[in-house]
Amino acid sequence: MDPICGTVGLVAGVASIISVIGKSIVTLNNLRQKYKEAEWNIKLLTGHLQLIRTALCRVQNWAECLSNESCHYQLIMDLDQSVEHCRILIEHINDQISRLEWDDGLLKFGSKALFLFEDKATSELLTLLDRQMSALTLCLVASQFPTPKAQQQFLGREETQLAFDRIRDDTSSLIGFRDSSSFLTARNRNSIASQFSRVFDFDGVLLKHKTYQNTFRSMLRRTASPTERQPCPEPKTRSLSDTPVVQLQSMARTTAKIDSELKEDGRRLNKEIKILAIGDKHGRSAVIKQMRSQYGDPYTEAEVEQYRQKITSLTIKALVAIMDYVEDSGNGLVTPLSRQHGQVVRDFAASAAPNWVVEYGIASSIKYIWANWHIQQAYSIMEKHGETAYCLDFIERICRPGYVPSRLDIIRAPEPIETLKETELRMAPSSRLKVIEFQEQQAMKVLPQFAGVQCCLFTIDLTCYDRYLNNAASTNALSDRISRLKHILLSPHFSETLTMLVFTNRTAFAQHIIKSPLKSHFPDYEGGNNVDAAAKYILKRCRRANHKDRALVWHTLLEDTNDVESTANFFRQSTLCRQVFMTYS
């Protein structure tokens, strides 16, 4: 994780929490002046909020001055989680204070205000604030260590992890009272749409109990019958004999219908398996789209059109980038005709959005430019991996008027995801797979919210072994992927989760290791240019990251329409392995 990128959201989040704390302190001071009886309790709560605000200000100052070399990524993750838990607690306190109603500078129902701040309630809030202060203090102490390794050792201590576990438990308790905070996405401060709510393992057991069933039936009856929601002016005692027969029959039918729906929902949830999909963007989406093409809902015309626009846009922009490279290298498009066609392509790239409809004149210019010798030479020396290389290999077909993406085109197409995306797979009548795609940077920050998910799909592009991240340490991309896999395998939230490891781009990998030997980047590799030996070596390094011997299965994806059944068998066997693992663990 890049510390600089990680702290951008951290600084903004801290600033918003400080603002909420300031509003709460002002309200508490006004309340203390109006009600002297509650002065001592309010003073204690105000003092704790001021301490939290001071700690957050120090966190903000530290994050703004952070450099790449001075921080371990684990510190950023722990600090980000601590700030998020702090935000939920502070907003909970602020909500409690904001519920007080004022009338001409005085509180309505002053006795209710005193009840709100009685000793027991205040004591609970002070305890939560103390634990939150301890977690922030530990993060600030860790930030003072001179090396990232020393920071990691301090954060890995048992007492440090215990403090973080306490605030996670406190936040989970608050979620029950304030459910909007259980939704954590990139937009959760502005919207509560399309968000993932926390579900506990024991929910299914509780909801089957007769008491909860009766409560649900009562609530649903009130929802279905508007007359039951009307307030009665006076409570009247009624016996069963006073109720009309028609109304009793209607209530019986409603109760039977609700019972049937509850049982059907229970059967559906028992058959549903959730899979959290994270990993490199292209490999993750390719696996899921390959499975959807066979076992999911068919793509609608609108979805196919969106993919056509994305594929055409990516192809044209890649061609323009190659033209820029050729001109910068001094060769350029020499003849007047080639320059004329090149200008047509550039004008189209600048004005075609958002529809990207290719006409015949544009198609002929693209074909002419792609056949240019300098363009072909420049493309031959470029790295060919991912969706860009695939689109350029089929540029004449893609940039043809009336082009409709094939199934393989859709599988290889770019798949930008703003927050999360759910895909449902029906591989058997008796079970359903719900695959939840999540941006990796966001997923690594909110892993606790996915605790208890049955499976985790993690993808690794085999061709990334000779690429390096753009950070101060120039970290190898494959080593970074394995490090993230290790973080998932060691996470206490995934102790009962089956990790499904999928390797992608094997065909390109077989050609790539001939030009760029694996040994040049991993000196302990001794397998030469043998693709099987190289793949086994990478798998060995991944398995070595599984220190706690968690449930781990693996598969190599062939991005071919004929390989769908092989991937489907991997999904089926993975769900069976997960059941066996849960039986004997």
XYZ file of C-alpha atoms in Angstrom:
585
model
C 0.000 0.000 0.000
C 1.308 3.432 -0.966
C 1.402 5.487 2.275
C 0.933 8.775 0.410
C -2.250 7.549 -1.305
C -3.484 6.002 1.919
C -3.183 9.231 3.883
C -5.210 11.402 1.469
C -8.502 9.967 2.678
C -7.130 9.732 6.228
C -6.491 13.493 6.458
C -9.956 14.297 5.072
C -11.614 11.835 7.448
C -9.812 13.223 10.487
C -10.814 16.775 9.560
C -14.499 15.820 9.354
C -14.378 14.090 12.770
C -12.702 17.124 14.366
C -15.532 19.285 13.005
C -18.191 17.002 14.536
C -16.352 16.985 17.889
C -16.317 20.788 17.876
C -20.085 20.935 17.389
C -20.638 18.413 20.184
C -18.430 20.363 22.615
C -20.318 23.603 21.902
C -23.666 21.881 22.518
C -22.426 20.305 25.752
C -21.146 23.643 27.042
C -24.533 25.230 26.353
C -26.234 22.337 28.107
C -23.966 22.641 31.151
C -24.848 26.324 31.507
C -28.590 25.587 31.375
C -28.605 22.581 33.748
C -26.269 22.803 36.707
C -27.380 19.410 38.036
C -25.674 17.615 35.128
C -22.584 19.853 35.151
C -20.068 17.248 36.424
C -21.080 14.507 33.960
C -21.102 16.915 31.038
C -17.706 18.321 32.058
C -16.191 14.802 32.027
C -17.631 14.046 28.595
C -16.439 17.388 27.227
C -12.925 16.766 28.547
C -12.720 13.360 26.852
C -13.929 14.805 23.559
C -11.272 17.513 23.755
C -8.597 14.841 24.306
C -9.826 12.914 21.268
C -9.772 16.109 19.213
C -6.181 16.826 20.286
C -5.103 13.294 19.324
C -6.801 13.578 15.934
C -5.083 16.917 15.280
C -1.726 15.220 15.893
C -2.713 12.396 13.551
C -3.648 14.943 10.905
C -0.340 16.813 11.260
C 1.617 13.547 11.097
C -0.257 12.336 8.000
C 0.281 15.619 6.145
C 4.068 15.378 6.689
C 4.309 11.642 5.869
C 6.944 10.395 3.433
C 7.107 7.043 1.630
C 10.197 5.753 3.452
C 9.108 6.495 7.005
C 5.974 4.402 7.385
C 4.936 0.751 7.241
C 1.692 0.047 5.383
C 0.330 -1.799 8.452
C 0.441 1.464 10.419
C -1.613 3.226 7.745
C -4.198 0.434 7.780
C -4.458 0.304 11.590
C -4.635 4.078 11.844
C -7.257 4.289 9.122
C -9.401 1.698 10.914
C -8.968 3.492 14.246
C -10.067 6.785 12.709
C -13.070 5.080 11.107
C -14.113 3.529 14.431
C -13.628 6.931 16.071
C -15.868 8.524 13.439
C -18.682 6.063 14.186
C -18.402 6.671 17.953
C -18.268 10.467 17.627
C -21.238 10.532 15.260
C -23.153 8.301 17.695
C -22.467 10.750 20.545
C -23.317 13.717 18.344
C -26.600 12.084 17.320
C -27.550 11.598 20.972
C -26.823 15.264 21.687
C -28.587 16.473 18.521
C -31.834 14.781 19.565
C -32.324 17.369 22.325
C -34.963 19.893 21.297
C -34.552 23.588 22.140
C -37.226 26.211 22.607
C -36.192 29.872 22.971
C -32.770 28.943 24.307
C -34.148 26.356 26.761
C -34.301 22.600 26.465
C -37.701 21.007 26.190
C -38.362 18.402 28.831
C -35.340 19.129 31.011
C -35.845 15.933 32.959
C -35.153 13.961 29.749
C -31.865 15.774 29.338
C -30.844 14.810 32.865
C -31.835 11.203 32.168
C -29.731 11.180 29.005
C -26.630 12.146 30.949
C -27.175 10.028 34.025
C -24.184 8.316 35.559
C -24.566 4.944 33.805
C -24.958 6.347 30.292
C -22.092 8.786 30.764
C -19.870 6.071 32.203
C -20.415 3.897 29.122
C -19.567 6.754 26.767
C -16.454 7.632 28.773
C -15.285 3.999 28.608
C -15.713 3.943 24.826
C -13.821 7.220 24.476
C -11.007 5.928 26.722
C -10.548 2.845 24.536
C -10.603 4.950 21.399
C -8.007 7.281 22.907
C -5.781 4.287 23.729
C -5.923 3.038 20.122
C -5.059 6.464 18.689
C -2.218 6.830 21.206
C -0.759 3.455 20.178
C -0.819 4.539 16.527
C 0.913 7.818 17.391
C 3.547 5.942 19.421
C 4.150 3.567 16.490
C 4.613 6.537 14.156
C 7.558 7.723 16.274
C 9.634 4.605 15.566
C 12.409 5.413 13.075
C 12.006 2.403 10.734
C 8.970 0.663 9.188
C 10.189 -2.668 10.589
C 10.165 -1.312 14.151
C 6.668 0.071 13.567
C 5.452 -3.345 12.392
C 6.954 -5.082 15.438
C 5.256 -2.629 17.816
C 1.887 -2.969 16.086
C 2.162 -6.764 16.130
C 2.390 -6.974 19.939
C -0.431 -8.831 21.653
C -1.458 -5.899 23.856
C -1.536 -3.569 20.834
C -3.778 -5.907 18.872
C -5.995 -6.316 21.956
C -6.597 -2.551 22.033
C -7.585 -2.558 18.351
C -9.864 -5.568 18.919
C -11.656 -3.703 21.717
C -12.542 -0.713 19.564
C -13.684 -3.056 16.790
C -16.000 -4.788 19.268
C -17.250 -1.422 20.529
C -18.006 -0.331 16.964
C -19.858 -3.569 16.258
C -22.057 -2.867 19.295
C -22.763 0.665 18.106
C -23.734 -0.649 14.673
C -26.719 -2.342 16.261
C -28.006 1.045 17.454
C -26.899 3.054 14.472
C -27.147 0.801 11.413
C -26.230 3.461 8.852
C -22.667 3.295 10.183
C -22.398 -0.368 9.289
C -22.164 0.612 5.653
C -18.581 1.391 4.668
C -17.958 2.455 1.073
C -16.182 5.301 -0.636
C -19.452 7.264 -0.580
C -20.730 6.377 2.872
C -20.496 9.948 4.143
C -22.862 11.131 1.413
C -25.091 8.172 0.586
C -26.336 4.907 1.968
C -27.148 3.359 -1.409
C -25.611 0.082 -2.580
C -23.846 -0.642 0.697
C -22.848 -3.823 2.469
C -24.431 -4.312 5.902
C -22.864 -6.263 8.731
C -24.323 -9.747 9.341
C -23.478 -11.842 12.389
C -23.089 -15.617 12.311
C -25.743 -16.125 14.999
C -28.402 -14.053 13.195
C -29.854 -17.123 11.499
C -30.266 -18.958 14.804
C -31.953 -15.999 16.493
C -34.292 -15.258 13.616
C -35.637 -18.823 13.669
C -36.825 -18.401 17.263
C -40.567 -18.103 17.747
C -40.290 -14.762 19.563
C -38.582 -13.097 16.593
C -40.970 -14.764 14.130
C -43.979 -13.332 16.013
C -42.371 -9.882 16.106
C -41.708 -9.926 12.362
C -45.258 -11.010 11.643
C -46.584 -8.170 13.780
C -44.413 -5.586 12.010
C -45.281 -6.897 8.550
C -48.992 -6.889 9.371
C -48.729 -3.253 10.432
C -46.940 -2.465 7.173
C -49.492 -4.321 5.069
C -52.511 -2.876 6.907
C -52.484 0.965 7.084
C -55.452 1.003 9.444
C -53.405 -0.717 12.157
C -50.945 2.176 12.137
C -53.589 4.766 13.038
C -53.319 5.824 16.711
C -56.293 5.028 18.928
C -57.607 7.928 21.038
C -58.239 5.593 23.979
C -56.954 2.117 24.676
C -59.816 -0.381 24.683
C -59.716 -3.939 25.884
C -61.049 -6.430 23.363
C -61.509 -10.137 23.548
C -61.080 -12.547 20.676
C -64.863 -12.955 20.459
C -65.226 -9.215 19.735
C -63.121 -9.505 16.552
C -65.181 -9.973 13.372
C -64.814 -13.346 11.658
C -63.781 -11.702 8.367
C -60.943 -9.839 10.091
C -59.773 -13.028 11.836
C -59.680 -14.850 8.510
C -57.730 -11.983 6.925
C -55.211 -11.989 9.785
C -54.818 -15.764 9.493
C -54.127 -15.509 5.755
C -51.619 -12.695 6.316
C -49.856 -14.676 9.054
C -49.671 -17.783 6.867
C -48.262 -15.753 3.975
C -45.622 -14.151 6.203
C -44.665 -17.573 7.598
C -44.230 -18.884 4.074
C -42.066 -15.907 3.050
C -39.887 -16.234 6.161
C -39.309 -19.931 5.517
C -38.527 -19.272 1.850
C -36.025 -16.549 2.790
C -34.397 -18.934 5.269
C -34.043 -21.664 2.638
C -32.636 -19.169 0.146
C -30.027 -17.814 2.585
C -28.957 -21.332 3.565
C -28.210 -22.085 -0.101
C -26.403 -18.809 -0.771
C -22.599 -18.658 -0.716
C -20.894 -15.252 -0.677
C -17.527 -14.806 -2.405
C -15.500 -11.622 -1.873
C -13.454 -10.955 -5.043
C -10.350 -8.780 -4.758
C -7.058 -8.743 -6.609
C -5.640 -7.143 -9.715
C -8.385 -5.391 -11.661
C -8.175 -7.265 -14.942
C -7.777 -10.768 -13.567
C -10.609 -10.371 -11.081
C -13.174 -9.113 -13.575
C -12.123 -11.661 -16.222
C -12.786 -14.579 -13.868
C -16.220 -13.312 -12.851
C -17.334 -12.328 -16.364
C -16.232 -15.705 -17.689
C -18.412 -17.401 -15.070
C -21.348 -15.042 -15.663
C -21.311 -15.779 -19.397
C -22.229 -19.381 -18.580
C -23.996 -19.355 -15.204
C -25.264 -15.819 -14.650
C -27.866 -13.519 -16.133
C -27.295 -12.798 -19.852
C -25.905 -9.385 -20.715
C -28.576 -6.858 -21.606
C -28.393 -4.726 -24.737
C -27.479 -1.719 -22.600
C -24.595 -3.622 -20.969
C -23.287 -4.829 -24.354
C -23.409 -1.252 -25.642
C -21.461 -0.013 -22.606
C -18.788 -2.644 -23.210
C -18.625 -1.664 -26.898
C -17.991 1.944 -25.930
C -15.308 0.963 -23.379
C -13.522 -1.372 -25.808
C -13.597 1.114 -28.701
C -12.434 3.956 -26.451
C -9.526 1.922 -25.062
C -8.453 0.791 -28.558
C -8.471 4.280 -30.093
C -6.653 5.861 -27.140
C -3.997 3.119 -27.239
C -3.450 3.726 -30.965
C -3.060 7.476 -30.364
C -0.518 6.727 -27.598
C 1.546 4.640 -30.054
C 1.360 7.479 -32.613
C 2.657 9.898 -29.961
C 5.504 7.508 -29.140
C 6.467 7.238 -32.820
C 6.531 11.022 -33.224
C 8.510 11.533 -30.006
C 11.110 8.996 -31.159
C 11.830 11.118 -34.260
C 10.337 8.825 -36.890
C 6.794 10.075 -37.114
C 4.347 9.606 -39.944
C 6.450 10.610 -42.905
C 4.170 10.803 -45.931
C 1.454 13.449 -46.301
C -1.191 10.714 -46.659
C -0.177 9.018 -43.397
C -0.182 12.373 -41.597
C -3.646 13.079 -42.984
C -4.995 9.729 -41.757
C -3.251 10.279 -38.426
C -4.994 13.621 -37.966
C -8.361 11.987 -38.704
C -7.711 9.443 -35.946
C -6.637 12.156 -33.493
C -9.713 14.280 -34.224
C -11.953 11.262 -33.710
C -10.261 10.397 -30.385
C -10.794 13.967 -29.159
C -14.489 14.201 -30.102
C -15.931 10.667 -30.140
C -16.883 10.445 -26.451
C -19.202 9.255 -25.065
C -20.704 7.087 -27.849
C -17.529 6.131 -29.768
C -19.358 5.229 -32.998
C -16.885 4.398 -35.791
C -17.931 5.410 -39.308
C -16.471 4.008 -42.540
C -14.108 6.932 -43.100
C -12.715 6.655 -39.568
C -12.353 2.874 -39.914
C -10.280 3.197 -43.106
C -7.964 5.771 -41.470
C -7.465 3.499 -38.434
C -6.675 0.542 -40.712
C -4.177 2.617 -42.707
C -2.385 3.914 -39.603
C -2.247 0.463 -37.981
C -0.574 -0.954 -41.120
C 2.146 1.737 -40.968
C 5.637 0.217 -40.562
C 6.716 2.626 -37.810
C 3.510 1.946 -35.833
C 4.030 -1.820 -36.087
C 7.672 -1.528 -35.010
C 6.736 0.575 -31.997
C 4.015 -1.898 -30.990
C 6.365 -4.880 -31.332
C 8.724 -3.578 -28.643
C 5.993 -2.662 -26.159
C 4.870 -4.868 -23.282
C 1.805 -6.879 -24.255
C -0.293 -7.726 -21.219
C -3.803 -6.943 -20.104
C -6.792 -5.704 -22.017
C -4.913 -3.049 -24.036
C -2.795 -5.602 -25.908
C -5.874 -7.733 -26.570
C -7.775 -4.788 -28.083
C -4.859 -3.759 -30.304
C -4.448 -7.319 -31.592
C -8.040 -7.137 -32.892
C -8.113 -3.434 -33.750
C -9.407 -3.860 -37.310
C -12.378 -5.940 -36.136
C -13.116 -3.670 -33.159
C -12.919 -0.449 -35.189
C -15.262 -1.706 -37.894
C -18.675 -0.020 -38.386
C -21.454 -1.977 -36.682
C -19.055 -3.785 -34.340
C -20.711 -5.892 -31.611
C -18.459 -7.289 -28.836
C -18.074 -11.052 -28.705
C -18.255 -12.990 -25.442
C -14.451 -13.093 -25.247
C -14.292 -9.338 -25.953
C -16.544 -8.696 -22.953
C -14.451 -10.997 -20.753
C -11.272 -9.106 -21.695
C -12.861 -5.640 -21.577
C -11.898 -3.115 -18.862
C -14.195 -3.177 -15.838
C -14.042 0.011 -13.727
C -15.799 -0.385 -10.359
C -16.491 2.713 -8.252
C -17.402 0.921 -5.039
C -18.628 -2.661 -5.203
C -20.493 -4.836 -7.680
C -22.516 -7.993 -7.059
C -22.846 -10.845 -9.569
C -25.123 -13.810 -8.940
C -24.169 -17.235 -10.343
C -26.589 -20.164 -10.462
C -24.369 -23.198 -10.954
C -26.918 -25.650 -9.530
C -30.633 -25.499 -8.667
C -29.827 -26.109 -5.009
C -27.259 -23.341 -4.484
C -26.392 -19.792 -5.501
C -23.066 -17.994 -5.543
C -23.073 -14.248 -4.893
C -19.745 -12.732 -5.985
C -18.958 -9.312 -4.493
C -16.331 -7.356 -6.452
C -14.570 -4.655 -4.485
C -11.783 -2.197 -5.276
C -8.648 -3.629 -3.734
C -7.437 -0.432 -2.053
C -10.836 0.000 -0.381
C -11.285 -3.698 0.396
C -7.997 -3.920 2.298
C -9.172 -1.047 4.515
C -12.579 -2.483 5.394
C -11.836 -6.214 5.623
C -13.543 -6.458 9.064
C -16.862 -5.603 7.419
C -16.603 -8.789 5.330
C -15.800 -11.042 8.289
C -17.472 -14.413 7.965
C -17.739 -14.397 4.168
C -17.518 -18.004 2.979
C -14.897 -17.560 0.228
C -12.374 -14.938 -0.879
C -11.331 -14.865 -4.548
C -7.814 -13.436 -4.968
C -6.289 -13.101 -8.460
C -2.646 -12.702 -9.509
C -1.477 -11.801 -13.023
C 1.482 -14.100 -13.797
C 3.059 -11.514 -16.124
C 3.535 -8.966 -13.317
C 6.762 -10.621 -12.092
C 9.008 -8.144 -13.972
C 7.050 -4.990 -13.165
C 7.818 -2.667 -10.253
C 5.632 -0.264 -8.328
C 6.183 3.456 -8.599
C 7.220 3.985 -4.997
C 10.433 4.840 -3.182
C 11.311 1.189 -2.574
C 10.491 0.150 -6.191
C 8.675 -2.902 -4.858
C 8.326 -5.832 -7.227
C 4.689 -6.137 -8.332
C 4.536 -9.915 -7.801
C 6.065 -9.599 -4.324
C 3.473 -6.939 -3.517
C 0.651 -9.227 -4.691
C 1.939 -12.059 -2.474
C 2.252 -9.638 0.463
C -1.417 -8.663 0.091
C -2.385 -12.332 -0.141
C -0.454 -12.943 3.077
C -2.378 -10.142 4.797
C -5.668 -11.843 3.903
C -4.475 -15.288 4.980
C -3.325 -13.911 8.354
C -6.417 -11.773 8.946
C -8.401 -12.890 12.027
C -11.576 -11.889 10.170
C -10.976 -14.596 7.540
C -10.088 -17.473 9.867
C -13.073 -19.497 8.578
C -12.864 -18.272 4.977
C -11.659 -20.358 2.045
C -9.184 -18.392 -0.097
C -9.542 -19.108 -3.825
C -6.255 -18.180 -5.524
C -6.531 -17.744 -9.316
C -3.562 -17.128 -11.638
C -4.321 -15.274 -14.890
C -2.515 -14.536 -18.183
C -0.716 -17.906 -18.409
C -0.513 -17.792 -22.237
C 1.175 -14.384 -22.227
C 3.334 -15.526 -19.299
C 4.716 -18.461 -21.354
C 5.924 -16.049 -24.045
C 7.046 -13.371 -21.633
C 9.521 -15.452 -19.600
C 11.500 -16.133 -22.793
C 12.144 -12.403 -23.322
C 12.365 -11.488 -19.626
C 13.730 -14.425 -17.556
C 12.118 -14.963 -14.173
C 15.537 -15.522 -12.588
C 16.526 -11.918 -13.343
C 13.939 -10.762 -10.826
C 13.883 -13.744 -8.423
C 17.460 -15.091 -8.110
C 16.423 -18.253 -6.232
C 14.431 -19.522 -9.240
C 16.200 -22.326 -11.126
C 13.606 -23.489 -13.676
C 14.777 -21.592 -16.750
C 12.159 -20.738 -19.392
C 9.894 -23.680 -18.557
C 6.433 -22.196 -18.020
C 5.283 -25.063 -15.775
C 8.342 -24.726 -13.533
C 7.884 -20.939 -13.367
C 4.192 -21.265 -12.467
C 4.995 -23.836 -9.753
C 7.648 -21.497 -8.330
C 5.142 -18.628 -8.027
C 2.587 -20.983 -6.458
C 5.225 -22.135 -3.963
C 5.876 -18.537 -2.893
C 2.131 -17.982 -2.457
C 1.717 -21.121 -0.341
C 4.690 -20.044 1.773
C 2.669 -16.950 2.768
C 0.034 -19.180 4.402
C 1.709 -19.234 7.841
C -1.445 -20.260 9.711
C -2.295 -23.079 7.295
C -5.653 -21.557 6.386
C -7.910 -23.165 3.763
C -6.332 -22.327 0.376
C -7.090 -23.664 -3.118
C -5.704 -22.494 -6.472
C -6.506 -22.526 -10.178
C -4.943 -21.224 -13.415
C -7.397 -19.330 -15.608
C -7.220 -19.708 -19.379
C -9.068 -16.680 -20.737
C -10.746 -18.709 -23.426
C -14.408 -19.411 -24.030
C -13.621 -23.139 -23.992
C -12.215 -22.968 -20.465
C -15.449 -21.935 -18.739
C -16.229 -25.450 -17.539
C -12.752 -25.821 -16.003
C -13.240 -22.632 -13.991
C -16.774 -23.717 -13.056
C -15.440 -27.008 -11.680
C -12.937 -25.022 -9.633
C -15.782 -22.969 -8.121
C -17.823 -26.102 -7.371
C -14.890 -27.909 -5.762
C -13.993 -24.794 -3.764
C -17.446 -24.623 -2.181
C -17.220 -28.325 -1.305
C -13.739 -27.821 0.181
C -15.083 -24.968 2.282
C -17.803 -27.207 3.718
C -15.256 -29.933 4.550
C -12.929 -27.361 6.126
C -15.734 -26.025 8.342
C -16.683 -29.587 9.345
C -13.225 -30.608 10.572
C -11.732 -27.268 11.675
